[in-house]
PDB file of C-alpha atoms in Angstrom:
ATOM      1  CA  MET L 161      49.031 -38.137  15.680  1.00  0.00           C
ATOM      2  CA  GLY L 162      49.585 -37.571  12.080  1.00  0.00           C
ATOM      3  CA  ARG L 163      49.431 -33.794  12.273  1.00  0.00           C
ATOM      4  CA  GLU L 164      52.097 -33.874  14.802  1.00  0.00           C
ATOM      5  CA  VAL L 165      54.595 -35.669  12.390  1.00  0.00           C
ATOM      6  CA  TYR L 166      53.722 -33.427   9.579  1.00  0.00           C
ATOM      7  CA  TYR L 167      54.360 -30.412  11.820  1.00  0.00           C
ATOM      8  CA  ASN L 168      57.910 -31.896  13.214  1.00  0.00           C
ATOM      9  CA  THR L 169      58.723 -32.926   9.554  1.00  0.00           C
ATOM     10  CA  ILE L 170      57.889 -29.264   8.232  1.00  0.00           C
ATOM     11  CA  ILE L 171      60.271 -27.832  11.580  1.00  0.00           C
ATOM     12  CA  ASP L 172      63.068 -29.958  10.648  1.00  0.00           C
ATOM     13  CA  CYS L 173      63.075 -29.256   7.055  1.00  0.00           C
ATOM     14  CA  LEU L 174      62.852 -25.583   7.420  1.00  0.00           C
ATOM     15  CA  SER L 175      65.628 -25.804  10.014  1.00  0.00           C
ATOM     16  CA  ALA L 176      67.800 -27.821   7.713  1.00  0.00           C
ATOM     17  CA  ILE L 177      67.310 -25.190   5.170  1.00  0.00           C
ATOM     18  CA  GLY L 178      68.256 -22.360   7.034  1.00  0.00           C
ATOM     19  CA  THR L 179      71.538 -24.152   8.515  1.00  0.00           C
ATOM     20  CA  GLU L 180      72.816 -26.289   6.138  1.00  0.00           C
ATOM     21  CA  ARG L 181      75.359 -25.343   3.346  1.00  0.00           C
ATOM     22  CA  GLY L 182      74.206 -25.323  -0.214  1.00  0.00           C
ATOM     23  CA  TRP L 183      71.067 -23.253  -0.566  1.00  0.00           C
ATOM     24  CA  ASP L 184      71.324 -19.657  -1.898  1.00  0.00           C
ATOM     25  CA  THR L 185      70.611 -16.818   0.219  1.00  0.00           C
ATOM     26  CA  LYS L 186      67.029 -15.927  -0.689  1.00  0.00           C
ATOM     27  CA  ALA L 187      65.899 -19.803   0.366  1.00  0.00           C
ATOM     28  CA  VAL L 188      68.115 -19.254   3.934  1.00  0.00           C
ATOM     29  CA  THR L 189      66.251 -16.026   4.582  1.00  0.00           C
ATOM     30  CA  GLU L 190      62.368 -17.425   3.531  1.00  0.00           C
ATOM     31  CA  SER L 191      63.246 -20.493   5.664  1.00  0.00           C
ATOM     32  CA  GLN L 192      64.119 -18.901   8.662  1.00  0.00           C
ATOM     33  CA  GLY L 193      60.984 -16.481   8.268  1.00  0.00           C
ATOM     34  CA  LEU L 194      58.600 -19.338   7.919  1.00  0.00           C
ATOM     35  CA  LEU L 195      60.087 -21.169  10.709  1.00  0.00           C
ATOM     36  CA  LYS L 196      59.818 -18.171  12.919  1.00  0.00           C
ATOM     37  CA  ARG L 197      55.945 -17.801  11.951  1.00  0.00           C
ATOM     38  CA  ILE L 198      54.802 -21.367  12.248  1.00  0.00           C
ATOM     39  CA  THR L 199      56.539 -21.674  15.482  1.00  0.00           C
ATOM     40  CA  ASP L 200      55.055 -18.551  16.900  1.00  0.00           C
ATOM     41  CA  ALA L 201      52.385 -18.843  19.976  1.00  0.00           C
ATOM     42  CA  THR L 202      49.754 -16.727  18.149  1.00  0.00           C
ATOM     43  CA  PHE L 203      49.959 -18.766  15.437  1.00  0.00           C
ATOM     44  CA  ILE L 204      49.916 -21.839  16.920  1.00  0.00           C
ATOM     45  CA  VAL L 205      46.749 -20.790  19.011  1.00  0.00           C
ATOM     46  CA  CYS L 206      45.217 -19.518  15.809  1.00  0.00           C
ATOM     47  CA  PHE L 207      45.507 -22.738  13.524  1.00  0.00           C
ATOM     48  CA  GLN L 208      44.287 -25.130  16.358  1.00  0.00           C
ATOM     49  CA  THR L 209      41.321 -23.176  16.832  1.00  0.00           C
ATOM     50  CA  ALA L 210      40.730 -23.252  12.867  1.00  0.00           C
ATOM     51  CA  MET L 211      41.367 -27.144  13.032  1.00  0.00           C
ATOM     52  CA  TYR L 212      39.015 -27.507  15.925  1.00  0.00           C
ATOM     53  CA  TYR L 213      36.134 -26.151  14.571  1.00  0.00           C
ATOM     54  CA  TYR L 214      37.053 -27.491  11.030  1.00  0.00           C
ATOM     55  CA  GLY L 215      34.993 -30.646  12.355  1.00  0.00           C
ATOM     56  CA  TYR L 216      32.185 -28.737  12.681  1.00  0.00           C
ATOM     57  CA  LEU L 217      32.047 -27.113   9.584  1.00  0.00           C
ATOM     58  CA  ASN L 218      34.032 -29.917   7.373  1.00  0.00           C
ATOM     59  CA  GLY L 219      30.509 -32.076   6.393  1.00  0.00           C
ATOM     60  CA  LEU L 220      28.591 -28.657   5.896  1.00  0.00           C
ATOM     61  CA  SER L 221      31.453 -27.290   3.455  1.00  0.00           C
ATOM     62  CA  ARG L 222      31.112 -30.330   1.720  1.00  0.00           C
ATOM     63  CA  LYS L 223      27.588 -30.888   1.455  1.00  0.00           C
ATOM     64  CA  LEU L 224      27.099 -26.864   0.062  1.00  0.00           C
ATOM     65  CA  GLN L 225      29.625 -27.774  -2.832  1.00  0.00           C
ATOM     66  CA  GLY L 226      27.796 -30.584  -4.243  1.00  0.00           C
ATOM     67  CA  THR L 227      25.851 -30.500  -7.390  1.00  0.00           C
ATOM     68  CA  ALA L 228      22.450 -31.859  -5.759  1.00  0.00           C
ATOM     69  CA  LEU L 229      21.258 -29.918  -2.624  1.00  0.00           C
ATOM     70  CA  ASP L 230      17.857 -29.272  -1.496  1.00  0.00           C
ATOM     71  CA  LEU L 231      17.508 -25.580  -0.550  1.00  0.00           C
ATOM     72  CA  LEU L 232      15.149 -26.708   2.953  1.00  0.00           C
ATOM     73  CA  GLN L 233      17.764 -29.279   3.677  1.00  0.00           C
ATOM     74  CA  GLY L 234      20.593 -26.776   3.533  1.00  0.00           C
ATOM     75  CA  TYR L 235      18.602 -24.311   5.479  1.00  0.00           C
ATOM     76  CA  SER L 236      18.571 -26.921   8.159  1.00  0.00           C
ATOM     77  CA  MET L 237      22.204 -27.894   7.812  1.00  0.00           C
ATOM     78  CA  VAL L 238      23.196 -24.178   8.360  1.00  0.00           C
ATOM     79  CA  ASP L 239      20.830 -23.516  11.401  1.00  0.00           C
ATOM     80  CA  ASN L 240      22.208 -26.782  12.783  1.00  0.00           C
ATOM     81  CA  ILE L 241      25.999 -25.406  12.585  1.00  0.00           C
ATOM     82  CA  LYS L 242      24.846 -21.833  14.003  1.00  0.00           C
ATOM     83  CA  ASN L 243      23.525 -23.366  16.885  1.00  0.00           C
ATOM     84  CA  VAL L 244      26.514 -25.269  17.624  1.00  0.00           C
ATOM     85  CA  LEU L 245      28.830 -22.392  17.188  1.00  0.00           C
ATOM     86  CA  ILE L 246      26.504 -20.312  19.418  1.00  0.00           C
ATOM     87  CA  SER L 247      26.758 -22.985  22.064  1.00  0.00           C
ATOM     88  CA  ALA L 248      30.182 -23.377  21.785  1.00  0.00           C
ATOM     89  CA  ARG L 249      31.294 -20.279  22.328  1.00  0.00           C
ATOM     90  CA  GLY L 250      29.982 -20.181  25.900  1.00  0.00           C
ATOM     91  CA  ASN L 251      31.286 -23.453  26.573  1.00  0.00           C
ATOM     92  CA  ASP L 252      34.687 -23.207  28.758  1.00  0.00           C
ATOM     93  CA  ALA L 253      35.381 -26.992  27.919  1.00  0.00           C
ATOM     94  CA  GLU L 254      35.576 -26.533  24.118  1.00  0.00           C
ATOM     95  CA  TYR L 255      38.357 -23.885  24.652  1.00  0.00           C
ATOM     96  CA  ASP L 256      40.032 -25.838  27.005  1.00  0.00           C
ATOM     97  CA  ASN L 257      40.447 -28.827  24.343  1.00  0.00           C
ATOM     98  CA  VAL L 258      41.550 -25.994  22.012  1.00  0.00           C
ATOM     99  CA  TYR L 259      44.221 -24.750  24.482  1.00  0.00           C
ATOM    100  CA  GLN L 260      45.343 -28.290  25.544  1.00  0.00           C
ATOM    101  CA  LYS L 261      46.274 -29.268  21.684  1.00  0.00           C
ATOM    102  CA  ALA L 262      47.937 -25.714  21.179  1.00  0.00           C
ATOM    103  CA  GLU L 263      50.315 -26.733  23.863  1.00  0.00           C
ATOM    104  CA  GLN L 264      51.012 -29.974  22.696  1.00  0.00           C
ATOM    105  CA  MET L 265      52.049 -28.273  19.199  1.00  0.00           C
ATOM    106  CA  ALA L 266      53.993 -26.156  21.322  1.00  0.00           C
ATOM    107  CA  GLU L 267      56.080 -28.581  22.828  1.00  0.00           C
ATOM    108  CA  ILE L 268      56.815 -30.211  19.676  1.00  0.00           C
ATOM    109  CA  ALA L 269      57.917 -26.704  18.355  1.00  0.00           C
ATOM    110  CA  ASP L 270      60.204 -26.286  21.505  1.00  0.00           C
ATOM    111  CA  THR L 271      58.405 -22.888  22.166  1.00  0.00           C
ATOM    112  CA  GLU L 272      56.030 -21.536  25.019  1.00  0.00           C
ATOM    113  CA  LEU L 273      52.765 -20.022  24.736  1.00  0.00           C
ATOM    114  CA  VAL L 274      53.690 -16.549  25.953  1.00  0.00           C
ATOM    115  CA  ILE L 275      51.647 -13.308  25.662  1.00  0.00           C
ATOM    116  CA  PRO L 276      52.987 -11.228  23.475  1.00  0.00           C
ATOM    117  CA  ARG L 277      54.250  -7.663  23.819  1.00  0.00           C
ATOM    118  CA  ARG L 278      51.899  -5.130  24.976  1.00  0.00           C
ATOM    119  CA  CYS L 279      52.018  -1.354  25.346  1.00  0.00           C
ATOM    120  CA  GLY L 280      49.221   1.105  26.634  1.00  0.00           C
ATOM    121  CA  ARG L 281      48.919   2.350  22.976  1.00  0.00           C
ATOM    122  CA  GLN L 282      49.387  -0.269  20.484  1.00  0.00           C
ATOM    123  CA  THR L 283      47.032  -0.570  17.793  1.00  0.00           C
ATOM    124  CA  GLN L 284      48.744  -2.858  15.017  1.00  0.00           C
ATOM    125  CA  ARG L 285      47.645  -6.277  16.756  1.00  0.00           C
ATOM    126  CA  SER L 286      45.328  -7.419  19.664  1.00  0.00           C
ATOM    127  CA  ASN L 287      45.907  -5.811  22.969  1.00  0.00           C
ATOM    128  CA  VAL L 288      43.113  -7.101  24.956  1.00  0.00           C
ATOM    129  CA  PRO L 289      43.834  -7.812  28.780  1.00  0.00           C
ATOM    130  CA  GLY L 290      44.760 -11.078  30.045  1.00  0.00           C
ATOM    131  CA  ASP L 291      46.612 -12.166  33.284  1.00  0.00           C
ATOM    132  CA  THR L 292      47.563 -15.790  31.676  1.00  0.00           C
ATOM    133  CA  PRO L 293      48.384 -16.900  28.194  1.00  0.00           C
ATOM    134  CA  GLN L 294      45.297 -19.174  28.292  1.00  0.00           C
ATOM    135  CA  ASP L 295      42.979 -15.962  29.150  1.00  0.00           C
ATOM    136  CA  TYR L 296      45.009 -13.663  26.571  1.00  0.00           C
ATOM    137  CA  PHE L 297      44.504 -15.960  23.523  1.00  0.00           C
ATOM    138  CA  LYS L 298      40.847 -17.016  24.399  1.00  0.00           C
ATOM    139  CA  ARG L 299      40.064 -13.159  24.198  1.00  0.00           C
ATOM    140  CA  ALA L 300      42.470 -12.294  21.698  1.00  0.00           C
ATOM    141  CA  VAL L 301      41.955 -15.486  19.126  1.00  0.00           C
ATOM    142  CA  TYR L 302      39.433 -17.979  19.904  1.00  0.00           C
ATOM    143  CA  LEU L 303      36.409 -15.690  21.066  1.00  0.00           C
ATOM    144  CA  PRO L 304      36.841 -13.102  17.774  1.00  0.00           C
ATOM    145  CA  TYR L 305      37.128 -16.330  15.665  1.00  0.00           C
ATOM    146  CA  ILE L 306      33.876 -17.968  16.726  1.00  0.00           C
ATOM    147  CA  ASP L 307      32.106 -14.523  16.400  1.00  0.00           C
ATOM    148  CA  ALA L 308      33.316 -14.016  13.092  1.00  0.00           C
ATOM    149  CA  LEU L 309      31.942 -17.293  12.294  1.00  0.00           C
ATOM    150  CA  ILE L 310      28.987 -16.651  13.812  1.00  0.00           C
ATOM    151  CA  GLN L 311      28.111 -13.306  12.024  1.00  0.00           C
ATOM    152  CA  GLU L 312      29.490 -14.621   8.512  1.00  0.00           C
ATOM    153  CA  TYR L 313      26.574 -17.420   8.694  1.00  0.00           C
ATOM    154  CA  SER L 314      24.018 -14.833  10.126  1.00  0.00           C
ATOM    155  CA  SER L 315      24.788 -12.228   7.454  1.00  0.00           C
ATOM    156  CA  ARG L 316      25.230 -15.056   4.136  1.00  0.00           C
ATOM    157  CA  PHE L 317      22.389 -17.139   4.996  1.00  0.00           C
ATOM    158  CA  ASN L 318      20.176 -14.723   6.301  1.00  0.00           C
ATOM    159  CA  SER L 319      17.931 -14.361   2.980  1.00  0.00           C
ATOM    160  CA  LEU L 320      18.030 -18.010   2.774  1.00  0.00           C
ATOM    161  CA  SER L 321      16.489 -18.511   6.023  1.00  0.00           C
ATOM    162  CA  GLN L 322      13.599 -16.332   5.318  1.00  0.00           C
ATOM    163  CA  LYS L 323      12.989 -18.384   2.096  1.00  0.00           C
ATOM    164  CA  ALA L 324      13.281 -21.599   3.221  1.00  0.00           C
ATOM    165  CA  VAL L 325      10.943 -20.595   6.080  1.00  0.00           C
ATOM    166  CA  LYS L 326       8.244 -19.739   3.832  1.00  0.00           C
ATOM    167  CA  ALA L 327       8.622 -22.657   1.611  1.00  0.00           C
ATOM    168  CA  MET L 328       7.815 -25.090   4.212  1.00  0.00           C
ATOM    169  CA  ALA L 329       4.360 -23.496   4.082  1.00  0.00           C
ATOM    170  CA  LEU L 330       3.925 -25.312   0.525  1.00  0.00           C
ATOM    171  CA  ILE L 331       5.805 -28.802   1.315  1.00  0.00           C
ATOM    172  CA  PRO L 332       2.897 -31.387   1.905  1.00  0.00           C
ATOM    173  CA  ALA L 333       4.614 -33.077   4.532  1.00  0.00           C
ATOM    174  CA  HIS L 334       4.347 -29.745   6.555  1.00  0.00           C
ATOM    175  CA  LEU L 335       1.218 -28.603   5.635  1.00  0.00           C
ATOM    176  CA  GLU L 336      -0.106 -28.974   9.549  1.00  0.00           C
ATOM    177  CA  GLN L 337       2.539 -26.267  10.561  1.00  0.00           C
ATOM    178  CA  THR L 338       1.578 -23.684   8.492  1.00  0.00           C
ATOM    179  CA  ASN L 339      -0.302 -20.406   9.757  1.00  0.00           C
ATOM    180  CA  ARG L 340      -1.725 -17.445   8.235  1.00  0.00           C
ATOM    181  CA  ASP L 341       1.360 -15.178   8.955  1.00  0.00           C
ATOM    182  CA  ALA L 342       3.528 -17.774   6.869  1.00  0.00           C
ATOM    183  CA  LEU L 343       0.742 -17.420   3.749  1.00  0.00           C
ATOM    184  CA  ASP L 344       0.730 -14.104   3.847  1.00  0.00           C
ATOM    185  CA  ASP L 345       4.843 -13.622   3.924  1.00  0.00           C
ATOM    186  CA  LEU L 346       4.794 -16.051   1.158  1.00  0.00           C
ATOM    187  CA  LEU L 347       2.809 -14.057  -0.970  1.00  0.00           C
ATOM    188  CA  GLU L 348       4.500 -10.536  -0.018  1.00  0.00           C
ATOM    189  CA  VAL L 349       7.630 -12.059  -1.625  1.00  0.00           C
ATOM    190  CA  TYR L 350       6.557 -13.863  -4.643  1.00  0.00           C
ATOM    191  CA  ILE L 351       3.221 -11.418  -5.646  1.00  0.00           C
ATOM    192  CA  ASP L 352       5.397 -10.339  -8.519  1.00  0.00           C
ATOM    193  CA  ASP L 353       6.242 -13.864  -9.941  1.00  0.00           C
ATOM    194  CA  LEU L 354       2.531 -15.463  -9.356  1.00  0.00           C
ATOM    195  CA  PRO L 355       0.205 -15.921 -12.729  1.00  0.00           C
ATOM    196  CA  MET L 356      -2.772 -15.744 -10.367  1.00  0.00           C
ATOM    197  CA  ALA L 357      -2.188 -13.873  -7.148  1.00  0.00           C
ATOM    198  CA  SER L 358      -5.980 -12.926  -6.398  1.00  0.00           C
ATOM    199  CA  SER L 359      -6.392 -16.845  -6.115  1.00  0.00           C
ATOM    200  CA  PHE L 360      -3.521 -17.905  -3.943  1.00  0.00           C
ATOM    201  CA  GLN L 361      -5.328 -18.339  -0.944  1.00  0.00           C
ATOM    202  CA  LYS L 362      -8.371 -20.370  -2.450  1.00  0.00           C
ATOM    203  CA  GLU L 363      -5.474 -22.394  -4.423  1.00  0.00           C
ATOM    204  CA  TYR L 364      -3.657 -23.028  -1.187  1.00  0.00           C
ATOM    205  CA  ASN L 365      -7.128 -24.385   0.486  1.00  0.00           C
ATOM    206  CA  LEU L 366      -7.695 -26.815  -2.460  1.00  0.00           C
ATOM    207  CA  TRP L 367      -3.958 -27.651  -1.866  1.00  0.00           C
ATOM    208  CA  GLN L 368      -4.481 -28.553   1.654  1.00  0.00           C
ATOM    209  CA  ARG L 369      -7.674 -30.445   1.234  1.00  0.00           C
ATOM    210  CA  GLN L 370      -5.925 -32.457  -1.459  1.00  0.00           C
ATOM    211  CA  TRP L 371      -2.946 -33.547   0.977  1.00  0.00           C
ATOM    212  CA  SER L 372      -4.909 -33.889   4.025  1.00  0.00           C
ATOM    213  CA  SER L 373      -6.451 -37.656   3.127  1.00  0.00           C
ATOM    214  CA  GLN L 374      -3.213 -38.541   1.571  1.00  0.00           C
ATOM    215  CA  THR L 375      -0.509 -40.894   3.459  1.00  0.00           C
ATOM    216  CA  ASP L 376       2.714 -40.824   1.388  1.00  0.00           C
ATOM    217  CA  LYS L 377       3.071 -37.178   1.188  1.00  0.00           C
ATOM    218  CA  PRO L 378       6.275 -35.466  -0.374  1.00  0.00           C
ATOM    219  CA  THR L 379       8.797 -34.235   2.071  1.00  0.00           C
ATOM    220  CA  ASN L 380      10.883 -32.035  -0.035  1.00  0.00           C
ATOM    221  CA  ILE L 381      10.507 -29.566  -3.491  1.00  0.00           C
ATOM    222  CA  LYS L 382      11.880 -31.783  -6.049  1.00  0.00           C
ATOM    223  CA  ASP L 383       9.753 -34.827  -4.682  1.00  0.00           C
ATOM    224  CA  THR L 384       6.459 -32.539  -4.644  1.00  0.00           C
ATOM    225  CA  LEU L 385       7.168 -31.177  -8.144  1.00  0.00           C
ATOM    226  CA  VAL L 386       7.571 -34.708  -9.772  1.00  0.00           C
ATOM    227  CA  ASP L 387       4.605 -36.332  -7.917  1.00  0.00           C
ATOM    228  CA  SER L 388       1.763 -37.441 -10.086  1.00  0.00           C
ATOM    229  CA  ARG L 389      -0.975 -35.509  -8.193  1.00  0.00           C
ATOM    230  CA  VAL L 390       0.482 -32.356  -8.455  1.00  0.00           C
ATOM    231  CA  CYS L 391      -1.486 -30.568 -11.610  1.00  0.00           C
ATOM    232  CA  PRO L 392       0.048 -27.202 -12.798  1.00  0.00           C
ATOM    233  CA  LEU L 393      -3.013 -26.411 -14.308  1.00  0.00           C
ATOM    234  CA  LEU L 394      -4.972 -26.759 -11.009  1.00  0.00           C
ATOM    235  CA  PHE L 395      -2.089 -25.427  -8.884  1.00  0.00           C
ATOM    236  CA  PRO L 396      -0.653 -22.671 -11.083  1.00  0.00           C
ATOM    237  CA  ASN L 397       0.469 -20.462  -8.191  1.00  0.00           C
ATOM    238  CA  ILE L 398       2.015 -23.344  -5.891  1.00  0.00           C
ATOM    239  CA  THR L 399       3.906 -24.739  -8.583  1.00  0.00           C
ATOM    240  CA  LYS L 400       5.287 -21.367  -9.600  1.00  0.00           C
ATOM    241  CA  VAL L 401       6.469 -20.792  -6.440  1.00  0.00           C
ATOM    242  CA  LEU L 402       8.015 -24.145  -5.824  1.00  0.00           C
ATOM    243  CA  ASN L 403       9.650 -24.082  -9.157  1.00  0.00           C
ATOM    244  CA  LEU L 404      11.487 -20.728  -8.060  1.00  0.00           C
ATOM    245  CA  LEU L 405      12.445 -22.085  -4.857  1.00  0.00           C
ATOM    246  CA  LEU L 406      14.195 -25.140  -6.689  1.00  0.00           C
ATOM    247  CA  LEU L 407      16.047 -22.674  -8.637  1.00  0.00           C
ATOM    248  CA  THR L 408      17.279 -20.732  -5.686  1.00  0.00           C
ATOM    249  CA  SER L 409      21.141 -21.477  -4.814  1.00  0.00           C
ATOM    250  CA  VAL L 410      21.740 -22.117  -1.309  1.00  0.00           C
ATOM    251  CA  THR L 411      25.565 -20.709  -2.313  1.00  0.00           C
ATOM    252  CA  ALA L 412      27.507 -19.970  -5.182  1.00  0.00           C
ATOM    253  CA  SER L 413      29.604 -23.021  -5.434  1.00  0.00           C
ATOM    254  CA  SER L 414      28.043 -23.847  -8.701  1.00  0.00           C
ATOM    255  CA  VAL L 415      29.329 -20.847 -10.043  1.00  0.00           C
ATOM    256  CA  GLU L 416      32.608 -21.129  -8.547  1.00  0.00           C
ATOM    257  CA  ARG L 417      32.950 -24.713  -9.849  1.00  0.00           C
ATOM    258  CA  ALA L 418      32.061 -23.804 -13.386  1.00  0.00           C
ATOM    259  CA  ASN L 419      35.090 -20.996 -12.955  1.00  0.00           C
ATOM    260  CA  PHE L 420      37.305 -23.592 -11.761  1.00  0.00           C
ATOM    261  CA  SER L 421      36.338 -25.813 -14.297  1.00  0.00           C
ATOM    262  CA  LEU L 422      37.730 -23.503 -17.196  1.00  0.00           C
ATOM    263  CA  ARG L 423      41.268 -24.063 -16.408  1.00  0.00           C
ATOM    264  CA  PHE L 424      40.895 -27.572 -17.359  1.00  0.00           C
ATOM    265  CA  VAL L 425      38.502 -27.704 -20.377  1.00  0.00           C
ATOM    266  CA  LYS L 426      39.640 -24.462 -22.256  1.00  0.00           C
ATOM    267  CA  ASN L 427      43.363 -24.832 -22.660  1.00  0.00           C
ATOM    268  CA  SER L 428      45.620 -23.518 -25.517  1.00  0.00           C
ATOM    269  CA  VAL L 429      44.649 -26.774 -27.593  1.00  0.00           C
ATOM    270  CA  ARG L 430      41.212 -25.961 -27.553  1.00  0.00           C
ATOM    271  CA  SER L 431      40.894 -22.278 -27.575  1.00  0.00           C
ATOM    272  CA  SER L 432      39.037 -22.350 -30.618  1.00  0.00           C
ATOM    273  CA  MET L 433      36.370 -24.544 -29.966  1.00  0.00           C
ATOM    274  CA  SER L 434      32.610 -23.489 -30.651  1.00  0.00           C
ATOM    275  CA  GLU L 435      30.410 -22.142 -27.745  1.00  0.00           C
ATOM    276  CA  ASP L 436      28.130 -25.171 -27.879  1.00  0.00           C
ATOM    277  CA  ARG L 437      30.782 -27.492 -27.404  1.00  0.00           C
ATOM    278  CA  PHE L 438      32.606 -25.452 -24.714  1.00  0.00           C
ATOM    279  CA  ASN L 439      29.442 -25.315 -22.569  1.00  0.00           C
ATOM    280  CA  ALA L 440      28.837 -29.166 -23.131  1.00  0.00           C
ATOM    281  CA  LEU L 441      32.252 -29.818 -21.968  1.00  0.00           C
ATOM    282  CA  VAL L 442      32.099 -27.829 -19.098  1.00  0.00           C
ATOM    283  CA  LEU L 443      28.608 -29.420 -17.931  1.00  0.00           C
ATOM    284  CA  LEU L 444      30.512 -32.877 -18.392  1.00  0.00           C
ATOM    285  CA  PHE L 445      33.352 -31.940 -16.273  1.00  0.00           C
ATOM    286  CA  VAL L 446      31.247 -30.280 -13.229  1.00  0.00           C
ATOM    287  CA  HIS L 447      28.648 -33.085 -13.429  1.00  0.00           C
ATOM    288  CA  LYS L 448      30.727 -36.278 -13.162  1.00  0.00           C
ATOM    289  CA  ASP L 449      28.548 -38.225 -11.148  1.00  0.00           C
ATOM    290  CA  ILE L 450      25.772 -38.064 -13.874  1.00  0.00           C
ATOM    291  CA  ASP L 451      26.146 -41.605 -15.806  1.00  0.00           C
ATOM    292  CA  ILE L 452      25.956 -41.503 -19.766  1.00  0.00           C
ATOM    293  CA  ASP L 453      25.282 -43.872 -22.120  1.00  0.00           C
ATOM    294  CA  ILE L 454      28.276 -44.252 -24.441  1.00  0.00           C
ATOM    295  CA  GLN L 455      26.210 -46.531 -26.818  1.00  0.00           C
ATOM    296  CA  ALA L 456      23.313 -43.872 -27.071  1.00  0.00           C
ATOM    297  CA  VAL L 457      25.549 -41.034 -27.897  1.00  0.00           C
ATOM    298  CA  LEU L 458      27.383 -43.304 -30.453  1.00  0.00           C
ATOM    299  CA  ASP L 459      24.256 -43.892 -32.163  1.00  0.00           C
ATOM    300  CA  MET L 460      23.099 -40.095 -31.930  1.00  0.00           C
ATOM    301  CA  PHE L 461      26.455 -39.225 -33.473  1.00  0.00           C
ATOM    302  CA  ALA L 462      26.360 -41.988 -36.178  1.00  0.00           C
ATOM    303  CA  ARG L 463      22.469 -40.721 -36.997  1.00  0.00           C
ATOM    304  CA  LYS L 464      23.770 -36.924 -37.479  1.00  0.00           C
ATOM    305  CA  TYR L 465      27.133 -37.425 -39.096  1.00  0.00           C
ATOM    306  CA  PRO L 466      26.660 -40.504 -41.218  1.00  0.00           C
ATOM    307  CA  ARG L 467      29.760 -40.160 -43.439  1.00  0.00           C
ATOM    308  CA  ARG L 468      32.047 -39.768 -40.729  1.00  0.00           C
ATOM    309  CA  MET L 469      31.329 -43.228 -39.288  1.00  0.00           C
ATOM    310  CA  LEU L 470      32.278 -44.833 -42.367  1.00  0.00           C
ATOM    311  CA  LEU L 471      35.692 -46.234 -41.628  1.00  0.00           C
ATOM    312  CA  LEU L 472      37.756 -47.277 -44.665  1.00  0.00           C
ATOM    313  CA  ASN L 473      40.073 -50.192 -44.611  1.00  0.00           C
ATOM    314  CA  PRO L 474      43.684 -48.819 -45.755  1.00  0.00           C
ATOM    315  CA  LEU L 475      44.620 -52.269 -46.818  1.00  0.00           C
ATOM    316  CA  ALA L 476      41.716 -52.932 -49.224  1.00  0.00           C
TER     317      ALA L 476
END
């Protein structure tokens, strides 16, 4: 109900700007253009299609933008979303819900969902066949949107999927699912980074024997590396691969988050700060969820700069 109220308010506002006196010519022209655009049938269907599938992608998007994300967890989430999108593409009930919401939105805009004008040699917009507006917008808007989402997920996370599947062979909780082909693929990918690649198979046999008698097995890469039972001297190849996988980024959100933080940290007042101070401020701004012991910071500053901590009484 909230979105309908906002949409109706925007329409009333643009209509008032375009009809009431006191507005300059540029504002009137732009308001009429925006009003025409947001009440167009194609825009309404596109908007409702994007909003409908935003419900599927919202949680994944927020998770991928976080600062703490395990590689295996990210792969599992992406794989689930891809399966949901593929299933939704062939489900007519999903499109019926989208088109019903589009009709309600068109009713608020006092317009109808009609097929745009088509001709035999039209090339500048979609010219797919459709006997009814519902069939036309399904072929021109709905299906291409889902196909684009599936293609983007498949291309963007393709290498991630391969690495995640190979990494599962080294997680203690998934050792029973390991086969010879998985080990061969893992060795092929990371052979240049292994300190002792020739002994990887023997090392894995020891790794599997060690965890076979354990009941509490780590379920992700981070917990495996911090476990006291994992010895880097005994398992140099496996710990090397796990460290590389832990450093593998699922998305580029971390880089984008750091670049976005520059506008807040490096402003005109702080334009001459040193590189060390600048890097520290960016890290503090990005990782806001990390608790900082203020007293420990003050003690460190006092030991490093004792003269600056001498406060003089101006009345003395």
